[in-house]
mmCIF file of N, CA and C in Angstrom:
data_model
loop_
_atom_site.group_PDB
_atom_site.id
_atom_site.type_symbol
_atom_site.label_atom_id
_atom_site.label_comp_id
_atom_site.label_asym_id
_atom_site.label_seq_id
_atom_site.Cartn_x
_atom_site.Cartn_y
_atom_site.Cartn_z
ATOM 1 N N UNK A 129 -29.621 23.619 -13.407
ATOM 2 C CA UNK A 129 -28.923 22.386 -13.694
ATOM 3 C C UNK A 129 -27.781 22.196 -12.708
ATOM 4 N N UNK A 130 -27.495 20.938 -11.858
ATOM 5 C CA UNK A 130 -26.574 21.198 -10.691
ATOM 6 C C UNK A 130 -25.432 20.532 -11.488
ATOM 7 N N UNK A 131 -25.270 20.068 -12.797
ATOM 8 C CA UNK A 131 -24.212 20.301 -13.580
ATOM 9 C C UNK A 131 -23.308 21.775 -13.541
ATOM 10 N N UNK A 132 -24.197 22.358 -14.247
ATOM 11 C CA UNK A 132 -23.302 23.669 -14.144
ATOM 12 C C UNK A 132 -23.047 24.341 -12.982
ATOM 13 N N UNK A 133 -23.881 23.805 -11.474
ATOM 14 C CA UNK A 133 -23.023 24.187 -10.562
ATOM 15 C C UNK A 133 -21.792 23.774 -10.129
ATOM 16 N N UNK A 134 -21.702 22.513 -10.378
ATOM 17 C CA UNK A 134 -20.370 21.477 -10.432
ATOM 18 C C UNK A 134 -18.861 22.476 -10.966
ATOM 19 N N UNK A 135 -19.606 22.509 -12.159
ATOM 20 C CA UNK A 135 -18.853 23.439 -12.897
ATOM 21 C C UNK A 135 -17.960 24.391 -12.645
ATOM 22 N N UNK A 136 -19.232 25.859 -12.012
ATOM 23 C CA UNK A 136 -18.622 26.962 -10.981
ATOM 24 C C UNK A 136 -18.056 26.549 -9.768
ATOM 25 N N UNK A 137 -17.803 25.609 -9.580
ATOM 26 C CA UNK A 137 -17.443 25.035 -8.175
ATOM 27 C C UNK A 137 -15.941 24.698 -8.895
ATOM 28 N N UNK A 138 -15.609 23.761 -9.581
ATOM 29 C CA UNK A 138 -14.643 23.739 -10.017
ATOM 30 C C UNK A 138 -13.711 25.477 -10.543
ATOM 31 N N UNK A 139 -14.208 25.748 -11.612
ATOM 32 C CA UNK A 139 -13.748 27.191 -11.446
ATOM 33 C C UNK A 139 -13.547 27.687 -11.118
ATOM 34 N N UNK A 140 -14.113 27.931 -9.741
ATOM 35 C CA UNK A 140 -13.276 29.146 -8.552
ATOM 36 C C UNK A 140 -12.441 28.200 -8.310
ATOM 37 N N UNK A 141 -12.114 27.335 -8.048
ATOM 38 C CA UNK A 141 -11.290 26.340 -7.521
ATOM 39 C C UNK A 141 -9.434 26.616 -8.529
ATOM 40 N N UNK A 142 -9.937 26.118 -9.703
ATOM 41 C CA UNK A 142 -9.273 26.806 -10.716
ATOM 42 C C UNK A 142 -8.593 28.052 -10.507
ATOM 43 N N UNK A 143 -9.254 29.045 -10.772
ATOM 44 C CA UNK A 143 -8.911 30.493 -10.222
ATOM 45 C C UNK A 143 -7.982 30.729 -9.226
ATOM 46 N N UNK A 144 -8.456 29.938 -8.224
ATOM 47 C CA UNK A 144 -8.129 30.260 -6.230
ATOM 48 C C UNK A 144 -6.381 29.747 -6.929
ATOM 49 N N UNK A 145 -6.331 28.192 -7.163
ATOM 50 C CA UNK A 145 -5.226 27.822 -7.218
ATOM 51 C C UNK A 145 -4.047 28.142 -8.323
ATOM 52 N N UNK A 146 -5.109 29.084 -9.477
ATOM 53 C CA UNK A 146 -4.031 29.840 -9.812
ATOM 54 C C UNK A 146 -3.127 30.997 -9.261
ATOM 55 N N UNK A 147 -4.229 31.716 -8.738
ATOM 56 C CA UNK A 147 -3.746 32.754 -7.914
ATOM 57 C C UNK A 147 -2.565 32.048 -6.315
ATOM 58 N N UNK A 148 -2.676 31.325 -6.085
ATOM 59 C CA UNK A 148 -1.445 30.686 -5.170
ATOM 60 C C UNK A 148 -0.599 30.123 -5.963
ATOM 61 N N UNK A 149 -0.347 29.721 -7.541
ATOM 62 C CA UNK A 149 0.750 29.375 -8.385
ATOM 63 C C UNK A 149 1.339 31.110 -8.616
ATOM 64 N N UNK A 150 0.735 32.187 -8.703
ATOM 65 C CA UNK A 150 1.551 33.012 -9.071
ATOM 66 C C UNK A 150 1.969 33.492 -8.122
ATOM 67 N N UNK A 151 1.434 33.408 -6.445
ATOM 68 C CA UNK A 151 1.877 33.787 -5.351
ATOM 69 C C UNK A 151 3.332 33.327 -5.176
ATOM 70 N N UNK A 152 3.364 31.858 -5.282
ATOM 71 C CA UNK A 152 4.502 30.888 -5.271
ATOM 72 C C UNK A 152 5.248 31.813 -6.337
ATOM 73 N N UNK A 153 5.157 31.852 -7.450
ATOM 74 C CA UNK A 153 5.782 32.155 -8.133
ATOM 75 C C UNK A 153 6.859 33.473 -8.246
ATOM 76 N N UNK A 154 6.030 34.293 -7.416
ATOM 77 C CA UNK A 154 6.815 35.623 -6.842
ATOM 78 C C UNK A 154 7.655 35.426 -5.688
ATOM 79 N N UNK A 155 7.448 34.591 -4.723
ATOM 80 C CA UNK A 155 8.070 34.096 -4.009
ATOM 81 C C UNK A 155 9.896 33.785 -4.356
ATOM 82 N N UNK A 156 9.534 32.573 -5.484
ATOM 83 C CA UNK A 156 10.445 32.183 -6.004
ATOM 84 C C UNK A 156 11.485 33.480 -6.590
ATOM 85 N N UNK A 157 10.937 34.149 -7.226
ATOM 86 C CA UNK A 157 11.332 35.003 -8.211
ATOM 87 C C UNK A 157 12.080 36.131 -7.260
ATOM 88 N N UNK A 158 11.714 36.153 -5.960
ATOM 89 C CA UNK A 158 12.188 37.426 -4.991
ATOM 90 C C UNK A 158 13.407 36.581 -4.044
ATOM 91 N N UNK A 159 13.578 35.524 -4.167
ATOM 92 C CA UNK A 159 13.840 34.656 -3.121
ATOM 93 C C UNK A 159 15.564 35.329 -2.752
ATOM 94 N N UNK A 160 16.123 36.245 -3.604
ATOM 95 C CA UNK A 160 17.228 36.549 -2.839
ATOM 96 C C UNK A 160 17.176 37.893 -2.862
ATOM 97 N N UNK A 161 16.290 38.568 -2.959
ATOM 98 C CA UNK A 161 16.034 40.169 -2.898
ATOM 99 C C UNK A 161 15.982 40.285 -1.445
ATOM 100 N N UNK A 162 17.333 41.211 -1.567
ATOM 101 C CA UNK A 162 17.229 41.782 -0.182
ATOM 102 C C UNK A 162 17.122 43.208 0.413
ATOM 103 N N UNK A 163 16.763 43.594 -0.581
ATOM 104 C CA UNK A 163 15.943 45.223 -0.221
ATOM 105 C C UNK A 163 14.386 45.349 -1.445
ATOM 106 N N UNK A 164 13.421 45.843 -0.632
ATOM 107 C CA UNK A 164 12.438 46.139 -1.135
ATOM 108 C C UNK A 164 12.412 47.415 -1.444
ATOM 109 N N UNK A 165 10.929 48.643 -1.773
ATOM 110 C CA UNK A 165 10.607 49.778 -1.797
ATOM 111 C C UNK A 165 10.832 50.110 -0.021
ATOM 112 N N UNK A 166 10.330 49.265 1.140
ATOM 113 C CA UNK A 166 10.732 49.537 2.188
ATOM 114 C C UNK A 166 11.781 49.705 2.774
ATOM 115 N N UNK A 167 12.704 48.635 2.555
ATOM 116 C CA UNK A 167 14.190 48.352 2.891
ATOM 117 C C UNK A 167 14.539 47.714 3.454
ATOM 118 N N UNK A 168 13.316 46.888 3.612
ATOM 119 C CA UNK A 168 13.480 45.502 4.126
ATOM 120 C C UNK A 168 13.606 44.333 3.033
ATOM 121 N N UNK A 169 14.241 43.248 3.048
ATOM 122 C CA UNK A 169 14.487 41.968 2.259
ATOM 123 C C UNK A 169 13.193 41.913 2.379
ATOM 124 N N UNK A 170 12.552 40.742 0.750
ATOM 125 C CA UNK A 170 11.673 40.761 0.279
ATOM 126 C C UNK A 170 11.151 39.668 1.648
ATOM 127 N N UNK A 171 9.526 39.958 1.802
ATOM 128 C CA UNK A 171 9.089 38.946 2.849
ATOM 129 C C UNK A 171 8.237 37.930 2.103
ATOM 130 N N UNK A 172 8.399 36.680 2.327
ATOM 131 C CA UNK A 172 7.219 35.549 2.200
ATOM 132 C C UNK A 172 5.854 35.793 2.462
ATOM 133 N N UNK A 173 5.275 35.540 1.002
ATOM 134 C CA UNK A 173 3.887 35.882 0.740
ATOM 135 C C UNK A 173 2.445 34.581 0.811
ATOM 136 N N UNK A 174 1.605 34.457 1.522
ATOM 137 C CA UNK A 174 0.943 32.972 1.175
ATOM 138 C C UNK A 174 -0.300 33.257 0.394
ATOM 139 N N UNK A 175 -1.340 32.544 0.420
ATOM 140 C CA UNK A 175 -2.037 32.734 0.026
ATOM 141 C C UNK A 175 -3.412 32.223 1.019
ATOM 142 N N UNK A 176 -4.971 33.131 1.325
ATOM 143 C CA UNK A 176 -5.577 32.029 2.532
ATOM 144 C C UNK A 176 -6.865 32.113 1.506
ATOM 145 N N UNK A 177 -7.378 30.616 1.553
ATOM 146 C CA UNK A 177 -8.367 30.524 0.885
ATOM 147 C C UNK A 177 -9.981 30.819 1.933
ATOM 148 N N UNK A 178 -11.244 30.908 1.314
ATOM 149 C CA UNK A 178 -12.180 31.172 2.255
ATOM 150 C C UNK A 178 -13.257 30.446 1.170
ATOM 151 N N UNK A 179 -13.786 29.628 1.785
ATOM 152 C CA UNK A 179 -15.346 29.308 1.250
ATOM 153 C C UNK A 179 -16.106 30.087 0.213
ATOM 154 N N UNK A 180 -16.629 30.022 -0.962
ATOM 155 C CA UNK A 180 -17.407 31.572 -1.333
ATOM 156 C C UNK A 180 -18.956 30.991 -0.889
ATOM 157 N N UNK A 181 -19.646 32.191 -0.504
ATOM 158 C CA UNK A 181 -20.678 31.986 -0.590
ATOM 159 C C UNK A 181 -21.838 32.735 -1.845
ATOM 160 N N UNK A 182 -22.794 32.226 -2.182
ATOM 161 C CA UNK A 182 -23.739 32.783 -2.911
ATOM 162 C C UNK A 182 -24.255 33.840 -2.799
ATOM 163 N N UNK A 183 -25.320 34.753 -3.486
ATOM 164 C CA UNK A 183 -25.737 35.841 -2.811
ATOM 165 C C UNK A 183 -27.178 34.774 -1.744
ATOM 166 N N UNK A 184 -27.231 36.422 -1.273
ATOM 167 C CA UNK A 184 -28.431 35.482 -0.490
ATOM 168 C C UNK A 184 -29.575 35.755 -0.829
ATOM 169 N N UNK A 185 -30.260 34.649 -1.325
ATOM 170 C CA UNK A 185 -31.682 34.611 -2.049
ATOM 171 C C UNK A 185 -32.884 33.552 -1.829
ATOM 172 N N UNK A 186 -34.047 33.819 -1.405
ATOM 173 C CA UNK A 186 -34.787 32.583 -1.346
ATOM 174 C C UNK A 186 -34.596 31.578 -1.877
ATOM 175 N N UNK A 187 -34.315 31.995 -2.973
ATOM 176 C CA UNK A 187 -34.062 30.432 -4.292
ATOM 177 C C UNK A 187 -33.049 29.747 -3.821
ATOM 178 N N UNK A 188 -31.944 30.966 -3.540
ATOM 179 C CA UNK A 188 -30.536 30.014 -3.231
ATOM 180 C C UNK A 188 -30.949 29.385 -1.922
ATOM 181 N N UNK A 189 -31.195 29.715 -1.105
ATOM 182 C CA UNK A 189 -31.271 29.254 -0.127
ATOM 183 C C UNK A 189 -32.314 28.067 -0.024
ATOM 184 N N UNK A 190 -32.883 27.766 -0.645
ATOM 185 C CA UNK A 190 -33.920 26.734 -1.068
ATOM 186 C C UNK A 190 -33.066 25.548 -1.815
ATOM 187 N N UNK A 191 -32.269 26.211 -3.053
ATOM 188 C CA UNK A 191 -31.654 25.020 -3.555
ATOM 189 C C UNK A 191 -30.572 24.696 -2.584
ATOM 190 N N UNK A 192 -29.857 25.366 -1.960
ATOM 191 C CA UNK A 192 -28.681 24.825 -0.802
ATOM 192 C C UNK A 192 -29.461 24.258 -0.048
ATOM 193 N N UNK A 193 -30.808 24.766 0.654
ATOM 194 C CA UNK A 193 -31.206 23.117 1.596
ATOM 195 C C UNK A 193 -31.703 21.961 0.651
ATOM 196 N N UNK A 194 -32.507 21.596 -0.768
ATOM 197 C CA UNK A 194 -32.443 20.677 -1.458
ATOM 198 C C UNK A 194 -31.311 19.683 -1.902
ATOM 199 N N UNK A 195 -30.153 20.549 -2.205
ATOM 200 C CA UNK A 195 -29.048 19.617 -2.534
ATOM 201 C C UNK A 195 -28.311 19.224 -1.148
ATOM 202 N N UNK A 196 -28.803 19.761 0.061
ATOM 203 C CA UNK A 196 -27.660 19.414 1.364
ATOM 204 C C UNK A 196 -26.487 19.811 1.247
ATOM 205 N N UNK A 197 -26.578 21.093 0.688
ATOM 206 C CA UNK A 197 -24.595 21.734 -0.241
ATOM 207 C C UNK A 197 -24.629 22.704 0.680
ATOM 208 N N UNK A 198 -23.503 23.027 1.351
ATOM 209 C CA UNK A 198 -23.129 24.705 1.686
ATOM 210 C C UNK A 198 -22.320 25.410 2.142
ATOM 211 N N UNK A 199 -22.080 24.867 0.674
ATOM 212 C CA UNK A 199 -20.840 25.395 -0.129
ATOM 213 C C UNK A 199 -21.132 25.915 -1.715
ATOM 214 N N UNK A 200 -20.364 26.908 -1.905
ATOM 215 C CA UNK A 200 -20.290 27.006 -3.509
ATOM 216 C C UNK A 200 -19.037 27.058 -3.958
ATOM 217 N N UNK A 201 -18.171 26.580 -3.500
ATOM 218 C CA UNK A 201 -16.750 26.751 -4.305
ATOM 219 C C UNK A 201 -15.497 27.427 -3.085
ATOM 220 N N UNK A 202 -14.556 28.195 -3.604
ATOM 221 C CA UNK A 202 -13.667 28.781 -2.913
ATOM 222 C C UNK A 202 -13.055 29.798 -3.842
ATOM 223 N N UNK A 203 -12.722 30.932 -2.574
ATOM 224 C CA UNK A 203 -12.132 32.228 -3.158
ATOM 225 C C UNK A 203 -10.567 32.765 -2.545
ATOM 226 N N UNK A 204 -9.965 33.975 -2.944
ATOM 227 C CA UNK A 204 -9.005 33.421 -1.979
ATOM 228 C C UNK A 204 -9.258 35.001 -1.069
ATOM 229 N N UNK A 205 -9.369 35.245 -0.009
ATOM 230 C CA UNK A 205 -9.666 35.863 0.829
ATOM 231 C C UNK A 205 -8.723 37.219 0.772
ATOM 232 N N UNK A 206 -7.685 36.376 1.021
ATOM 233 C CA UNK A 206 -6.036 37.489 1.077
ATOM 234 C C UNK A 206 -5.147 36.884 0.822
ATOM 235 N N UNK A 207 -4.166 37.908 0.464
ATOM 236 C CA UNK A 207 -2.475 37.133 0.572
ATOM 237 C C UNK A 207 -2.038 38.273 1.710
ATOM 238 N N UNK A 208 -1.153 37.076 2.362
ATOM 239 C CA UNK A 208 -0.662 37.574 3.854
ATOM 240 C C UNK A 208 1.045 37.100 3.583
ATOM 241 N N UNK A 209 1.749 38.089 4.233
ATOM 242 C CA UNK A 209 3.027 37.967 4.443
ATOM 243 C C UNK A 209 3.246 36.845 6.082
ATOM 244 N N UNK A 210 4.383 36.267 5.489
ATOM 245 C CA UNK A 210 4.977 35.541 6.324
ATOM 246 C C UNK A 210 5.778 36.257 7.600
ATOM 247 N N UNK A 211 5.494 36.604 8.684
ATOM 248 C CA UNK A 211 6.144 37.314 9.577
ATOM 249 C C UNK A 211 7.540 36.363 10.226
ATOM 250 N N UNK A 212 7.737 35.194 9.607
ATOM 251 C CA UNK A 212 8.932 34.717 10.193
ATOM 252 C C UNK A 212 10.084 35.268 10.223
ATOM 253 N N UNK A 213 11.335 35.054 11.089
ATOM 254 C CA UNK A 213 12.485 35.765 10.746
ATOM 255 C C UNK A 213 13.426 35.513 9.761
ATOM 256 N N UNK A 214 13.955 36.914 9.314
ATOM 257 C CA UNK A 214 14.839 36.563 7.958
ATOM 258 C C UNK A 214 15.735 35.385 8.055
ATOM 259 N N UNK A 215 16.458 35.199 7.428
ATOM 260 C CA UNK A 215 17.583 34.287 7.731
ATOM 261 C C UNK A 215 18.736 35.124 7.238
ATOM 262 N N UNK A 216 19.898 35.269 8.030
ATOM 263 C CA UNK A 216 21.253 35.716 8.281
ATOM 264 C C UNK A 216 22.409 35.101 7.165
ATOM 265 N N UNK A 217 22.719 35.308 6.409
ATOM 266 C CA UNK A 217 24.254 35.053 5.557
ATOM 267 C C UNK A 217 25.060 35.989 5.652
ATOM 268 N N UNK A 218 26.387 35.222 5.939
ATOM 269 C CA UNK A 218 27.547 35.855 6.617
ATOM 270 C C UNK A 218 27.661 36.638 4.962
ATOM 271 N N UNK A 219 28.082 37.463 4.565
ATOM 272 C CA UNK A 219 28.721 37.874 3.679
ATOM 273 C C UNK A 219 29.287 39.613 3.167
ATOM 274 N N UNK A 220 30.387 39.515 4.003
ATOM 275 C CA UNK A 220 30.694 41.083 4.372
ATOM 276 C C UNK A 220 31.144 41.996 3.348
ATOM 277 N N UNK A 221 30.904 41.777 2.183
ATOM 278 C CA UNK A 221 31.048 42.634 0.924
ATOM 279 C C UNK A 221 29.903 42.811 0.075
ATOM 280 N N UNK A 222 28.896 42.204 0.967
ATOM 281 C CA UNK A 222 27.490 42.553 0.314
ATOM 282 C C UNK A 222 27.129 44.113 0.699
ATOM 283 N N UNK A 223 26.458 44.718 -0.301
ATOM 284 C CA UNK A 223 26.078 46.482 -0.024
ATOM 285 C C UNK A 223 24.844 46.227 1.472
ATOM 286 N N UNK A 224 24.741 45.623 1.486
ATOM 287 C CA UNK A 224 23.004 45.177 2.824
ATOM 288 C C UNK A 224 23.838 44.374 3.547
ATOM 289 N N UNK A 225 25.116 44.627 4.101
ATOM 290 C CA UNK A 225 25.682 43.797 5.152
ATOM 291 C C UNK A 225 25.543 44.728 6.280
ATOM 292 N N UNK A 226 25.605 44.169 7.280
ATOM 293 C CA UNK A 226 25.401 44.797 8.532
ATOM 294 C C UNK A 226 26.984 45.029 9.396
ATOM 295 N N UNK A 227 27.096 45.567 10.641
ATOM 296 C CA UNK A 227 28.597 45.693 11.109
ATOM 297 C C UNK A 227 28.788 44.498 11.244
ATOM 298 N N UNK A 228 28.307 43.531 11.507
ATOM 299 C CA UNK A 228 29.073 42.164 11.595
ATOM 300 C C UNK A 228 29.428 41.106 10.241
ATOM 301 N N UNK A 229 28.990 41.800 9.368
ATOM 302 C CA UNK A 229 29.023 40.847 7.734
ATOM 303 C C UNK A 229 27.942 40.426 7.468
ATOM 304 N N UNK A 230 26.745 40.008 8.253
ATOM 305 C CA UNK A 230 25.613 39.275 8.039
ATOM 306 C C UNK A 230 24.552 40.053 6.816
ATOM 307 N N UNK A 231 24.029 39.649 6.388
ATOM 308 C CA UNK A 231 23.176 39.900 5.662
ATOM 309 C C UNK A 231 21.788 39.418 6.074
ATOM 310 N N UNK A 232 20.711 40.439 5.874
ATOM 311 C CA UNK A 232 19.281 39.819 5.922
ATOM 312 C C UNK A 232 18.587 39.230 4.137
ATOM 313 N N UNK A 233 18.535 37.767 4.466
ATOM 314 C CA UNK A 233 17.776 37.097 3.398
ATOM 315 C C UNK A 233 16.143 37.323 3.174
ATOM 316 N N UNK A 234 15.526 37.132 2.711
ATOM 317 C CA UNK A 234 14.223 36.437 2.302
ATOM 318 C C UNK A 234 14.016 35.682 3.037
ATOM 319 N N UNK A 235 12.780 35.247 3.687
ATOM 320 C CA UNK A 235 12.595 34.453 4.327
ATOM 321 C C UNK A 235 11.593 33.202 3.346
ATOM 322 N N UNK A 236 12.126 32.937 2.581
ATOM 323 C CA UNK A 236 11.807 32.214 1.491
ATOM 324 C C UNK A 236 12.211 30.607 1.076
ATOM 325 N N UNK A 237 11.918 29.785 1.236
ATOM 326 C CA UNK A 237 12.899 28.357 1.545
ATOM 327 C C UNK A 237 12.159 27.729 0.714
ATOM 328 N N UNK A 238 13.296 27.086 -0.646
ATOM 329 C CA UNK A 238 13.093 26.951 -1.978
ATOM 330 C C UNK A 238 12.235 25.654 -1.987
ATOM 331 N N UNK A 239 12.550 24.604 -1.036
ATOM 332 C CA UNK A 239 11.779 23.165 -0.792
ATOM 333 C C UNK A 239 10.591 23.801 -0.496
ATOM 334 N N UNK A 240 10.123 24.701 0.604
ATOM 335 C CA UNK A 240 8.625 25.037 0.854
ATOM 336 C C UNK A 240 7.699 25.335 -0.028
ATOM 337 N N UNK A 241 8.479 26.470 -0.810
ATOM 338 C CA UNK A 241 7.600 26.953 -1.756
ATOM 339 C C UNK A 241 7.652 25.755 -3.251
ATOM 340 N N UNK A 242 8.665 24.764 -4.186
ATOM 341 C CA UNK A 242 8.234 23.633 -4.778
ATOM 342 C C UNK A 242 7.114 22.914 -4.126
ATOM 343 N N UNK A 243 7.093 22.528 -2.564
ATOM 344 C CA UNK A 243 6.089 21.268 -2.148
ATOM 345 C C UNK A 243 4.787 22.116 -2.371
ATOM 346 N N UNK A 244 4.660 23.222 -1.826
ATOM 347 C CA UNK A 244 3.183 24.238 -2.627
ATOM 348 C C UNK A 244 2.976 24.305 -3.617
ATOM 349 N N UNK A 245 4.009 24.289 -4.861
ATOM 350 C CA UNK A 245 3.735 24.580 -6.079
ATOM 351 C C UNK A 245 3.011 23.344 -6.396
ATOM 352 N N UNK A 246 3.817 22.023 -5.996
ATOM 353 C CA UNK A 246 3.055 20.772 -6.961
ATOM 354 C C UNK A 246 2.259 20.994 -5.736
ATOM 355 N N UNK A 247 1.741 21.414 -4.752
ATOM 356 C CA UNK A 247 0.423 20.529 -4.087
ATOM 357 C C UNK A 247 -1.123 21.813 -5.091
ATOM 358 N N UNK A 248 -0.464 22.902 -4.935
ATOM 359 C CA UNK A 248 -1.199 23.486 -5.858
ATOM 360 C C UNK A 248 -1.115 23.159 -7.779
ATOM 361 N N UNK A 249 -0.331 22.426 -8.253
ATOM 362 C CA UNK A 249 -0.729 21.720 -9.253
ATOM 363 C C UNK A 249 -1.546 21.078 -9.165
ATOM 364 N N UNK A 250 -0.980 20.118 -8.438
ATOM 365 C CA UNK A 250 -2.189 18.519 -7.949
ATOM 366 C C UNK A 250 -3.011 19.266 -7.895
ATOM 367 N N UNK A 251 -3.794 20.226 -7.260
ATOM 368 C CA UNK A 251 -5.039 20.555 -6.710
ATOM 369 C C UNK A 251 -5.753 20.617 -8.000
ATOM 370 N N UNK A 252 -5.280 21.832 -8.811
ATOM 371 C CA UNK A 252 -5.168 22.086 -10.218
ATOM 372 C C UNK A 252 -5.842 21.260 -11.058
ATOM 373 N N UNK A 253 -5.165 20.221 -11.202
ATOM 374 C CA UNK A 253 -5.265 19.011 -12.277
ATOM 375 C C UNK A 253 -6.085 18.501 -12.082
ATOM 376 N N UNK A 254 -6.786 17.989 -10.941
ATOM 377 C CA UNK A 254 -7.895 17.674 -10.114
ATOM 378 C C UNK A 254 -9.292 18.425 -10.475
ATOM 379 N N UNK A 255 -9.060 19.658 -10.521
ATOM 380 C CA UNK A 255 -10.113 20.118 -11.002
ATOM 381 C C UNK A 255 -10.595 20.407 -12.203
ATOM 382 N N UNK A 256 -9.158 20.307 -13.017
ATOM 383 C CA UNK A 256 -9.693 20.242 -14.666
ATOM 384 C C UNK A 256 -9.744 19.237 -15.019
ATOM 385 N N UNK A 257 -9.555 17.432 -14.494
ATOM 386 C CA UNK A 257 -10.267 16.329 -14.435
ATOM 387 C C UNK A 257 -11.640 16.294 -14.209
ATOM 388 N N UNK A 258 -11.808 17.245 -12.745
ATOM 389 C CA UNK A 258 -13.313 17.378 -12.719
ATOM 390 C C UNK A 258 -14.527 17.756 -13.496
ATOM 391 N N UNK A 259 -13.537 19.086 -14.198
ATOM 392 C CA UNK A 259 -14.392 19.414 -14.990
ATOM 393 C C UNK A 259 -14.835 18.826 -16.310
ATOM 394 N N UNK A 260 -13.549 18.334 -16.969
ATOM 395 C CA UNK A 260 -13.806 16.960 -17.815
ATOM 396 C C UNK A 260 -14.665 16.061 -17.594
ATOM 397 N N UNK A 261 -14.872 15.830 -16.467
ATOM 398 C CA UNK A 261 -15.872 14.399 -15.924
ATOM 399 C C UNK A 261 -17.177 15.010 -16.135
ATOM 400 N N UNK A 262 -17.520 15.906 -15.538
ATOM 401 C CA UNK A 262 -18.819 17.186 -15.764
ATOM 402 C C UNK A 262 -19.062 17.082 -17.361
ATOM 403 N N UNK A 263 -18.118 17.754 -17.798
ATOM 404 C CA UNK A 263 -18.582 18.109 -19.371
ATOM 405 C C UNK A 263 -18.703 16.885 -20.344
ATOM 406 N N UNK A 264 -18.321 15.485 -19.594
ATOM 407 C CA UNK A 264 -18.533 14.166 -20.363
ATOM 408 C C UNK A 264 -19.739 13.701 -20.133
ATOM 409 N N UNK A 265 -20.269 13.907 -18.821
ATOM 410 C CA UNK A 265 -21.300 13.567 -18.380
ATOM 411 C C UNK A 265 -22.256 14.095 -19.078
ATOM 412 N N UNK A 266 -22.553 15.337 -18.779
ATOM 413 C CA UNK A 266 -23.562 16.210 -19.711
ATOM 414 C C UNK A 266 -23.556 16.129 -20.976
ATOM 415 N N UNK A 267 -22.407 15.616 -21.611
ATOM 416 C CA UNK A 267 -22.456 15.342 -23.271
ATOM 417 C C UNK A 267 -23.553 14.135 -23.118
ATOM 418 N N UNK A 268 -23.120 13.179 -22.404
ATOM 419 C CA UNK A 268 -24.099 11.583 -22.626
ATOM 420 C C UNK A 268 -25.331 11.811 -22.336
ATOM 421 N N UNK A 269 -25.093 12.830 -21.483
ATOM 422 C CA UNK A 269 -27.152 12.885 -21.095
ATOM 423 C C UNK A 269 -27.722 13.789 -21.841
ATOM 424 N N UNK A 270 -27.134 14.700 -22.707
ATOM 425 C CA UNK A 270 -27.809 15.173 -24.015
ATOM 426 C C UNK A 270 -27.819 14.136 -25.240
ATOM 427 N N UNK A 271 -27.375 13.204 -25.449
ATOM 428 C CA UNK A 271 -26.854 11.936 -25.739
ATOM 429 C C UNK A 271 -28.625 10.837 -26.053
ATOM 430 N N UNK A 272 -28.776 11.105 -24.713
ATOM 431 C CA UNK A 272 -29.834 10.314 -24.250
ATOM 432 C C UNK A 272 -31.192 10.486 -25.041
#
């Protein structure tokens, strides 16, 4: 039924963009930690999504050239640190100040990570619309 592929397509989708809401979310949550287990200030984390593919099977591969699809959804590959540079605050009574007063921040910038959060909402919402639309559909055509 290419209903219920609709479906799993939405779902990983679901999934993927939860897993970049809690990415964001640690982000946020570290955003002035400035020593880790390493001893470095906490670094900016993203998230990279990748295509999923099916296993590989005659069938599948039969129904992916029938429907002209090829694609099945999305997964998220890795989370990768942000290698940008920290950012510097003067503040010479901090314990992580350096000989000049500076401090190493997070490289974490509170507007970046909100405009990700809602674009990964939006994404979100989108797909549990979708899936609503799916599961309305298939109600009417059992309906039928």
């Amino acid at each position: 039924m290419a209903f219920l592929k609709s479906m799993d397509i939405s779902a990983s989708a679901l999934s993927a963009q939860r897993v970049r809401m809690d990415v964001i979310a640690e982000n946020l949550a570290n955003i002035t930690t400035t020593r880790t287990a390493n001893g470095q200030p906490y670094r900016r984390r993203y998230v990279v999504f990748q295509q999923r593919e099916d296993e590989v099977s005659f069938s599948s591969l039969l129904d992916r050239a029938q429907a002209r699809s090829n694609g099945s959804g999305v997964r998220v590959s890795e989370i990768r640190e942000d290698e940008s540079p920290f950012k510097l605050d003067y503040n010479p009574e901090h314990p992580d100040a350096n000989a000049e007063g500076y401090v190493q921040m997070p490289n974490v910038d509170l507007a970046v990570e909100m405009i990700d959060m809602m674009a990964a909402t939006r994404s979100y919402e989108a797909n549990v619309t979708a899936m609503n639309a799916i599961k309305s559909m298939a109600t009417k055509a059992l309906e039928i």
